[in-house]
PDB file of C-alpha atoms in Angstrom:
ATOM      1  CA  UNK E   1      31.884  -6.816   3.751  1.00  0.00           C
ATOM      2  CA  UNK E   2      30.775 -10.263   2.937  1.00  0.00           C
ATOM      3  CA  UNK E   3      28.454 -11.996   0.878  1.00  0.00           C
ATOM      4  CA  UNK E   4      26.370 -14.725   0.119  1.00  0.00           C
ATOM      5  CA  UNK E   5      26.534 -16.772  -2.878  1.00  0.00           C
ATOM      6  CA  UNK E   6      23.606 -17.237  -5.113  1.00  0.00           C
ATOM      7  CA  UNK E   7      22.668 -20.451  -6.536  1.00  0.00           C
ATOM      8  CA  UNK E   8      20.731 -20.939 -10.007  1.00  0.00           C
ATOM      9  CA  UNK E   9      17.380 -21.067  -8.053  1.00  0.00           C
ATOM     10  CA  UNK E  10      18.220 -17.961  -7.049  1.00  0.00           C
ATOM     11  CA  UNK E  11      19.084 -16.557 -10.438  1.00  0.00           C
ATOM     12  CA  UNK E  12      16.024 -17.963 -11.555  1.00  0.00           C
ATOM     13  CA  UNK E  13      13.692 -16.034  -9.279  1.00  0.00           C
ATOM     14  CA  UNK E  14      15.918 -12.743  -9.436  1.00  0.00           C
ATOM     15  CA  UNK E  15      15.488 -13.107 -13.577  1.00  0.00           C
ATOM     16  CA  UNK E  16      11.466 -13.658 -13.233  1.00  0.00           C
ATOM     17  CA  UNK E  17      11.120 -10.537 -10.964  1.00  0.00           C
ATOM     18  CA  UNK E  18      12.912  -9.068 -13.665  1.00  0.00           C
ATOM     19  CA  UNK E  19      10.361 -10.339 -16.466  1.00  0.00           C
ATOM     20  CA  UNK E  20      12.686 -12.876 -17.706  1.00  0.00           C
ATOM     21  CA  UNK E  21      12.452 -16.295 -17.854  1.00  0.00           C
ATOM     22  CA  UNK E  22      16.132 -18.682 -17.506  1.00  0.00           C
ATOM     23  CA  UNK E  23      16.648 -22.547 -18.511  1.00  0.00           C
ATOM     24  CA  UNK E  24      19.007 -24.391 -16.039  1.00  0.00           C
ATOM     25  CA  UNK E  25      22.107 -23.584 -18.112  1.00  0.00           C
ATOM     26  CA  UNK E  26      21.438 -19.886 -18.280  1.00  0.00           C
ATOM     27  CA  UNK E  27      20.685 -19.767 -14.784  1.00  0.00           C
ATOM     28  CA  UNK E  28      24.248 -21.606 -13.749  1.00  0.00           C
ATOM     29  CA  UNK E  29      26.053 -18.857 -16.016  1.00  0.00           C
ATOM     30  CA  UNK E  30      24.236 -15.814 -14.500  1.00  0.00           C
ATOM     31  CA  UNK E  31      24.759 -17.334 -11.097  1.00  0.00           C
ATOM     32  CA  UNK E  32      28.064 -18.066 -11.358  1.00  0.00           C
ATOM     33  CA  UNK E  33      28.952 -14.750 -13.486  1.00  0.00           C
ATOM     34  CA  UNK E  34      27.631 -13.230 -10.144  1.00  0.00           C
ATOM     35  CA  UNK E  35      29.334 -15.094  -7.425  1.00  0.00           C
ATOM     36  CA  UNK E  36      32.382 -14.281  -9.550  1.00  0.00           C
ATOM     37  CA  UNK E  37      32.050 -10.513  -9.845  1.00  0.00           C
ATOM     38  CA  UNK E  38      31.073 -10.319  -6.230  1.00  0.00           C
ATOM     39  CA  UNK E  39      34.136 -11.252  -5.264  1.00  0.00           C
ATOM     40  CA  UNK E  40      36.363  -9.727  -7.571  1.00  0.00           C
ATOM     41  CA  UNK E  41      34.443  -6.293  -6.374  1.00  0.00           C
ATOM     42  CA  UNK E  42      34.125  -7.506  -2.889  1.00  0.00           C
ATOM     43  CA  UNK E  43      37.837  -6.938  -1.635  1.00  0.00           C
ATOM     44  CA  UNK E  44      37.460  -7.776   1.858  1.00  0.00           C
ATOM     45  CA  UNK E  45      35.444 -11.060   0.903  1.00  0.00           C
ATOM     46  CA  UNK E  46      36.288 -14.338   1.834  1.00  0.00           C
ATOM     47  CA  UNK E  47      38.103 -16.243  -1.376  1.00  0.00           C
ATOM     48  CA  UNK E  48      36.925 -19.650   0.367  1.00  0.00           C
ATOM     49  CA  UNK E  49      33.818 -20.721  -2.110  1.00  0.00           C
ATOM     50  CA  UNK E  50      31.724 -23.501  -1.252  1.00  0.00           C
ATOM     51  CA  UNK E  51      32.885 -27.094  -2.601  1.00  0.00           C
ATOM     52  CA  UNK E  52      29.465 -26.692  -5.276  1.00  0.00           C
ATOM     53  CA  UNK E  53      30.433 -23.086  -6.400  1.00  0.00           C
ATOM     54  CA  UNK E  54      32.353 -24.676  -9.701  1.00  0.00           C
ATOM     55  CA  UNK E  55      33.441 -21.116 -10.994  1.00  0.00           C
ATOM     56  CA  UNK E  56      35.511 -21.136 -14.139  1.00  0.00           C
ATOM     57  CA  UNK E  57      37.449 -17.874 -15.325  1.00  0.00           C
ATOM     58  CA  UNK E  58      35.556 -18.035 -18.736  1.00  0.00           C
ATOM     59  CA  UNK E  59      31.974 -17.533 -16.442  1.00  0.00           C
ATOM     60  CA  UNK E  60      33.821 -14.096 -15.320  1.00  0.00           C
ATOM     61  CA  UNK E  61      32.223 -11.280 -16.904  1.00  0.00           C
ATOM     62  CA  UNK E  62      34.607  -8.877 -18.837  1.00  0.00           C
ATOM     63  CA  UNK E  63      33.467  -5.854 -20.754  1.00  0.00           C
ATOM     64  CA  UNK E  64      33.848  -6.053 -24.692  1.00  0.00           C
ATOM     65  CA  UNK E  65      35.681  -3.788 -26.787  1.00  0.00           C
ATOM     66  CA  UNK E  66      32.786  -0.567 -26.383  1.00  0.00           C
ATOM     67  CA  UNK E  67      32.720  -1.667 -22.629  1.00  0.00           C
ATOM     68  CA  UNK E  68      29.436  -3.227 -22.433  1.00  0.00           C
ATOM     69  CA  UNK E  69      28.814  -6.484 -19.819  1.00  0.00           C
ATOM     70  CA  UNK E  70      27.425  -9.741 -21.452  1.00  0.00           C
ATOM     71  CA  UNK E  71      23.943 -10.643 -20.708  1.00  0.00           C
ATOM     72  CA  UNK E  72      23.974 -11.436 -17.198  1.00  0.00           C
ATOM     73  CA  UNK E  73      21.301 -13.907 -17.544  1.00  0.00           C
ATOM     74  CA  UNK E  74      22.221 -15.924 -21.212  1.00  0.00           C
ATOM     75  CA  UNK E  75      25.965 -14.601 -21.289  1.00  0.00           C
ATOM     76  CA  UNK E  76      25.172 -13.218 -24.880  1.00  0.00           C
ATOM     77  CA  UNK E  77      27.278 -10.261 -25.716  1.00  0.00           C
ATOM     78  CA  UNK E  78      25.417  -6.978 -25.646  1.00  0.00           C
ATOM     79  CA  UNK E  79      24.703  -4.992 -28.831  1.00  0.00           C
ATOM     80  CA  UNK E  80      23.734  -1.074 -29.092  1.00  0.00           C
ATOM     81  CA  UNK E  81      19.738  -1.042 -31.023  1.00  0.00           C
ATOM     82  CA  UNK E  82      20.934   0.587 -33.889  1.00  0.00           C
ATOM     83  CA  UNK E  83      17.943   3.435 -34.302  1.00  0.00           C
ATOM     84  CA  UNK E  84      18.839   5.140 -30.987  1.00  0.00           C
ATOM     85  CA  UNK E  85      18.572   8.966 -31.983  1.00  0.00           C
ATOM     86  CA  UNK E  86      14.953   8.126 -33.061  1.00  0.00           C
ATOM     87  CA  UNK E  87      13.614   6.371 -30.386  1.00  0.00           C
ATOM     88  CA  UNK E  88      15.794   6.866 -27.712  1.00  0.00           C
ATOM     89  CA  UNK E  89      19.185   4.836 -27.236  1.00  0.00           C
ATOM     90  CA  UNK E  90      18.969   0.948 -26.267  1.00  0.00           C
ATOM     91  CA  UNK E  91      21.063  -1.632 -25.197  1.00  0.00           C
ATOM     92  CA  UNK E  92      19.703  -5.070 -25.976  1.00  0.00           C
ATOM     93  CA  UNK E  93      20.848  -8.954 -25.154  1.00  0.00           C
ATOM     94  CA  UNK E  94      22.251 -10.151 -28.848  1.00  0.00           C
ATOM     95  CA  UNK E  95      21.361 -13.785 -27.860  1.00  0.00           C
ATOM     96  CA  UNK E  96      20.111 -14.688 -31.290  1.00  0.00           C
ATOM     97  CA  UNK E  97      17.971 -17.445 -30.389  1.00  0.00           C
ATOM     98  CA  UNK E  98      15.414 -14.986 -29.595  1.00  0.00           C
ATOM     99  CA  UNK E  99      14.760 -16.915 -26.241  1.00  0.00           C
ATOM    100  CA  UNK E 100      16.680 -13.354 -24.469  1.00  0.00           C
ATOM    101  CA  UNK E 101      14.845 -10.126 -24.794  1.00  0.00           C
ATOM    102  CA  UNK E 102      16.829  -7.961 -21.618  1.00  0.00           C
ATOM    103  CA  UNK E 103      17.349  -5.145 -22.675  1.00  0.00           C
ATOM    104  CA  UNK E 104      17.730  -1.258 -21.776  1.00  0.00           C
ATOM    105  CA  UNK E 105      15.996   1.425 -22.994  1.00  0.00           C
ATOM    106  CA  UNK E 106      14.778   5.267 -23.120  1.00  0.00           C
ATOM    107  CA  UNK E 107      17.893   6.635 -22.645  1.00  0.00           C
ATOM    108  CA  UNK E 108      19.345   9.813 -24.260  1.00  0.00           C
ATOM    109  CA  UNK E 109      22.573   9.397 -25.024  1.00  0.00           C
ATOM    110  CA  UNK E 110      24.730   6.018 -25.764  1.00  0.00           C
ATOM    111  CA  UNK E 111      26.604   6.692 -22.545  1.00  0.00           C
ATOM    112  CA  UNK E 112      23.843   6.910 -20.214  1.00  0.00           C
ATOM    113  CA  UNK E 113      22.386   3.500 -21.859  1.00  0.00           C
ATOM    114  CA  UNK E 114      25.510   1.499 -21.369  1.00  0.00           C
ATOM    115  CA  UNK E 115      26.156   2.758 -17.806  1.00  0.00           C
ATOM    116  CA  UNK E 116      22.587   1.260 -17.013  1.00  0.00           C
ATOM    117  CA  UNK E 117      23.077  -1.933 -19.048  1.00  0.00           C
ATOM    118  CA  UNK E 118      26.235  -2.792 -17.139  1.00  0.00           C
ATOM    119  CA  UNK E 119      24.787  -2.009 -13.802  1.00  0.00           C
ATOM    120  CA  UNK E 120      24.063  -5.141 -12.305  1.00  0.00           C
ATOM    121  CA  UNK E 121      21.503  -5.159  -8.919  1.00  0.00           C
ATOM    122  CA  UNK E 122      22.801  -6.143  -5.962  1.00  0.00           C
ATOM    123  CA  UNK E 123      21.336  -9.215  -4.401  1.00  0.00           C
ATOM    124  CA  UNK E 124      19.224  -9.005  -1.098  1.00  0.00           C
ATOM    125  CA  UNK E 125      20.912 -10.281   1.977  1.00  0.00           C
ATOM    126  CA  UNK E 126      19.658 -13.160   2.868  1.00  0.00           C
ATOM    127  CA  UNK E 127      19.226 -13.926   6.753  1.00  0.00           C
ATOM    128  CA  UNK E 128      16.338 -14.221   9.427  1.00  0.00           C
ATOM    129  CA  UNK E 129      14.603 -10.562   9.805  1.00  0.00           C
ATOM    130  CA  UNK E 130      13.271 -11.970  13.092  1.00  0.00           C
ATOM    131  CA  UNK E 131      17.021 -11.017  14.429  1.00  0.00           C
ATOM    132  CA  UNK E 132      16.541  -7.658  13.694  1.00  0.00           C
ATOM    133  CA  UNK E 133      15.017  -5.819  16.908  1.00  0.00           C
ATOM    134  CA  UNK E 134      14.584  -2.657  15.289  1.00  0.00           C
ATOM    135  CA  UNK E 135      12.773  -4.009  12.508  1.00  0.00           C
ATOM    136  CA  UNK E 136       8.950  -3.015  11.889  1.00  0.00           C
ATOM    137  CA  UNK E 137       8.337  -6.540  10.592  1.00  0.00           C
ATOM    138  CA  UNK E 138      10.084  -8.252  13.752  1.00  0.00           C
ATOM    139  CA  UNK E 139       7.647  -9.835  15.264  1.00  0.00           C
ATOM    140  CA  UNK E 140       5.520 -10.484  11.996  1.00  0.00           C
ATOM    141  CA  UNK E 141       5.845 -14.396  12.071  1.00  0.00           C
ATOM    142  CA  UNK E 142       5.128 -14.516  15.259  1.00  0.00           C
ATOM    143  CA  UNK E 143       1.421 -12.373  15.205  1.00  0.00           C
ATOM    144  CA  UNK E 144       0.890 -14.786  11.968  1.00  0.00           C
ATOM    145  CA  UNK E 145       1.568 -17.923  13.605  1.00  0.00           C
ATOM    146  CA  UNK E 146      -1.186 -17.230  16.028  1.00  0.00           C
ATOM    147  CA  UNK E 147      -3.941 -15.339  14.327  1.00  0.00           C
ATOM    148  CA  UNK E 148      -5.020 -14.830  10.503  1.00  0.00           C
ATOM    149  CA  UNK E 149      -7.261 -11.615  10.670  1.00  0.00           C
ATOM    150  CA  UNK E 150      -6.546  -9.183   9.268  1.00  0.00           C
ATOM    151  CA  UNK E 151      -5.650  -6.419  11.726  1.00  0.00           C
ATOM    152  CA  UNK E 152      -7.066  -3.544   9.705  1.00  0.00           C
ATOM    153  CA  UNK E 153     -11.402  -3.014   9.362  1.00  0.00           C
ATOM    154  CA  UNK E 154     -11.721  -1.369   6.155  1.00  0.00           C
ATOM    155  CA  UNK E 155     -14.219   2.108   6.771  1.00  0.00           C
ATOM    156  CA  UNK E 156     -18.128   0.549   6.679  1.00  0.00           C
ATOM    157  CA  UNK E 157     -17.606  -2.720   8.288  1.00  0.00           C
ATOM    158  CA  UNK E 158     -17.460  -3.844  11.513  1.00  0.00           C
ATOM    159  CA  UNK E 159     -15.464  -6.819  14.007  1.00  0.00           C
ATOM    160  CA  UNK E 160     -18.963  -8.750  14.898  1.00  0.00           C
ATOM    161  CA  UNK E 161     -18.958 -12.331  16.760  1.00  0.00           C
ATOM    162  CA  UNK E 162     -19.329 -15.095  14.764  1.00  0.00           C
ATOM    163  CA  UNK E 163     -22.135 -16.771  16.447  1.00  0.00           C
ATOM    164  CA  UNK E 164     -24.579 -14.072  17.775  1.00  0.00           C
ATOM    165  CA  UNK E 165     -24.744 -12.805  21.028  1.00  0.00           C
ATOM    166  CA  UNK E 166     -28.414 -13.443  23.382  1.00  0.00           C
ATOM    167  CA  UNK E 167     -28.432  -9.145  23.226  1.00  0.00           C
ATOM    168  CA  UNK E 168     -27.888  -9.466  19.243  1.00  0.00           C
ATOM    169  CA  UNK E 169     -30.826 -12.325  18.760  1.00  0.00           C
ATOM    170  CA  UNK E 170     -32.666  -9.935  21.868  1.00  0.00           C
ATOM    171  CA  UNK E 171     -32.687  -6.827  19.311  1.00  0.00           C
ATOM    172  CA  UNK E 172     -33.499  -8.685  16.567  1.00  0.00           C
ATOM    173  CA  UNK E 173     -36.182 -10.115  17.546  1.00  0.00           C
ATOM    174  CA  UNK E 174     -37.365  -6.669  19.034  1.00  0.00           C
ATOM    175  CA  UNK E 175     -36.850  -5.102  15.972  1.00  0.00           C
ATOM    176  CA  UNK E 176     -39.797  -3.014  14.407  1.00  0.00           C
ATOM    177  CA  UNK E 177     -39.577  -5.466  12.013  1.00  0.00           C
ATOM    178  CA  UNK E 178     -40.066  -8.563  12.795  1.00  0.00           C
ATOM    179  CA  UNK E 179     -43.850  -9.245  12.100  1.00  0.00           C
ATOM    180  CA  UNK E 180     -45.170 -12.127  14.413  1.00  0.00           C
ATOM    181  CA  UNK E 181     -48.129 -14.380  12.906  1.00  0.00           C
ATOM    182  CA  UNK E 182     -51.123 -15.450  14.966  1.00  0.00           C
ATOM    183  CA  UNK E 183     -49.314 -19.005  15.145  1.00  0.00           C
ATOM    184  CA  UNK E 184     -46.325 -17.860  16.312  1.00  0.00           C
ATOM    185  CA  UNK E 185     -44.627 -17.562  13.416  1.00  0.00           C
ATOM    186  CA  UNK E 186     -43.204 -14.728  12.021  1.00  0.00           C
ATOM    187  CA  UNK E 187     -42.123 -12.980   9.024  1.00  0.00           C
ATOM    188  CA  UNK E 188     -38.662 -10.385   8.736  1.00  0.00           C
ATOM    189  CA  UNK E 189     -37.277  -7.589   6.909  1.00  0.00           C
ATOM    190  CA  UNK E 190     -33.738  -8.611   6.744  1.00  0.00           C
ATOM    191  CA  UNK E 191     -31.943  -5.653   6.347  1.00  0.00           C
ATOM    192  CA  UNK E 192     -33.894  -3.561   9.433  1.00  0.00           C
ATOM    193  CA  UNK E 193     -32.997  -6.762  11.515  1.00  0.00           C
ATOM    194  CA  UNK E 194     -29.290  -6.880  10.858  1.00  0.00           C
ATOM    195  CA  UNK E 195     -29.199  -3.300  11.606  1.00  0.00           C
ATOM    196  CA  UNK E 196     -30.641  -3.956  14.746  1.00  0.00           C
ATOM    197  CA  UNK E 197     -28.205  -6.704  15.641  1.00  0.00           C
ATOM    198  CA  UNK E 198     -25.272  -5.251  14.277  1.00  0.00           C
ATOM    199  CA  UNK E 199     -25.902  -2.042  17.092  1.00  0.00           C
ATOM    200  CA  UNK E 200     -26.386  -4.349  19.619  1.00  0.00           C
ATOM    201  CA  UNK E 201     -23.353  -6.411  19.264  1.00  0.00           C
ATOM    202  CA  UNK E 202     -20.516  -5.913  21.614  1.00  0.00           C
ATOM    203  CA  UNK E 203     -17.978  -2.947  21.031  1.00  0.00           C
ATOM    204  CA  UNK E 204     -14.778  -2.344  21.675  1.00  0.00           C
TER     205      UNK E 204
END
């Protein structure tokens, strides 16, 4: 199975879906901490990396002595929050600049809490979904490209022209209504009127 690389851009975005927030540097460490661990759990990868990958053995991430990952986003070792039995056991970032806050939480026992901490998501393939004939969203681009209405008429409205139709100006003006003047001019009840038009406008 192969894989892409990620680049710190990447990292970046990944961290702020994640309600975290990277600087350059921490974003090169997380995305080369992943790259790295990809393919050291990826056996059948390729071990070619692109000429701009510039791992480095100490950007590998190794479990400490209770087993827990570093940060994957500052590289920070990992410490346990040390009033677990009262509010439930948490792994936290110990990046002391206070510029880190990941951390895990709710968990009931120690175990469970680093198991989650050093589970790391995997990152969406990239690739063009347009390829994908079996895909509900294949041909999404495409209906976009051409048209920006919304397919869907919420319940209480209705697809009208934009300019009126002679039949929709017809049954307004024939509308019980509309109140002509002895000069011709005349005097509405808007709401009656629309009514009117919207009844006689074309269906589907």
């Amino acid at each position: 199975m192969k894989h892409h690389q990620i680049t710190a851009s990447m990292a970046k975005d990944i961290a702020f879906k994640l309600g975290a927030e990277l600087n350059n540097e921490e974003a090169e460490i997380f995305a080369d901490g992943y790259n790295a661990a990809m393919l050291k759990v990826n056996k059948n990868a390729s071990t070619e990396l692109p000429n701009d990958a510039n791992l480095s053995t100490s950007s590998q991430a190794e479990p400490d002595d209770s087993g827990l990952l570093p940060c994957p986003f500052c590289g920070s070792p990992a410490e346990h929050y040390p009033d677990g039995d009262m509010e439930g056991y948490i792994i936290m970032c110990g990046n002391k600049n206070g510029d880190c806050n990941l951390q895990t939480f709710g968990f009931t026992t120690p175990e469970e809490a680093g198991k989650a901490w050093n589970t790391r998501a995997a990152i969406p393939q990239t690739g063009n979904f347009r390829e994908n004939p079996i895909s509900s969203t294949n041909n999404f681009r495409k209906i976009a490209d051409t048209s920006t209405n919304s397919p869907v008429i919420p319940d209480g409205y209705a697809l009208v022209p934009v300019e009126p139709t002679d039949e929709m100006i017809a049954a307004a003006m024939n509308c019980e209504d509309v109140l002509f003047n002895s000069d011709e001019s005349f005097c509405v009840q808007f709401g009656n009127i629309y009514e009117a038009m919207l009844a006689a406008a074309p269906q589907k």
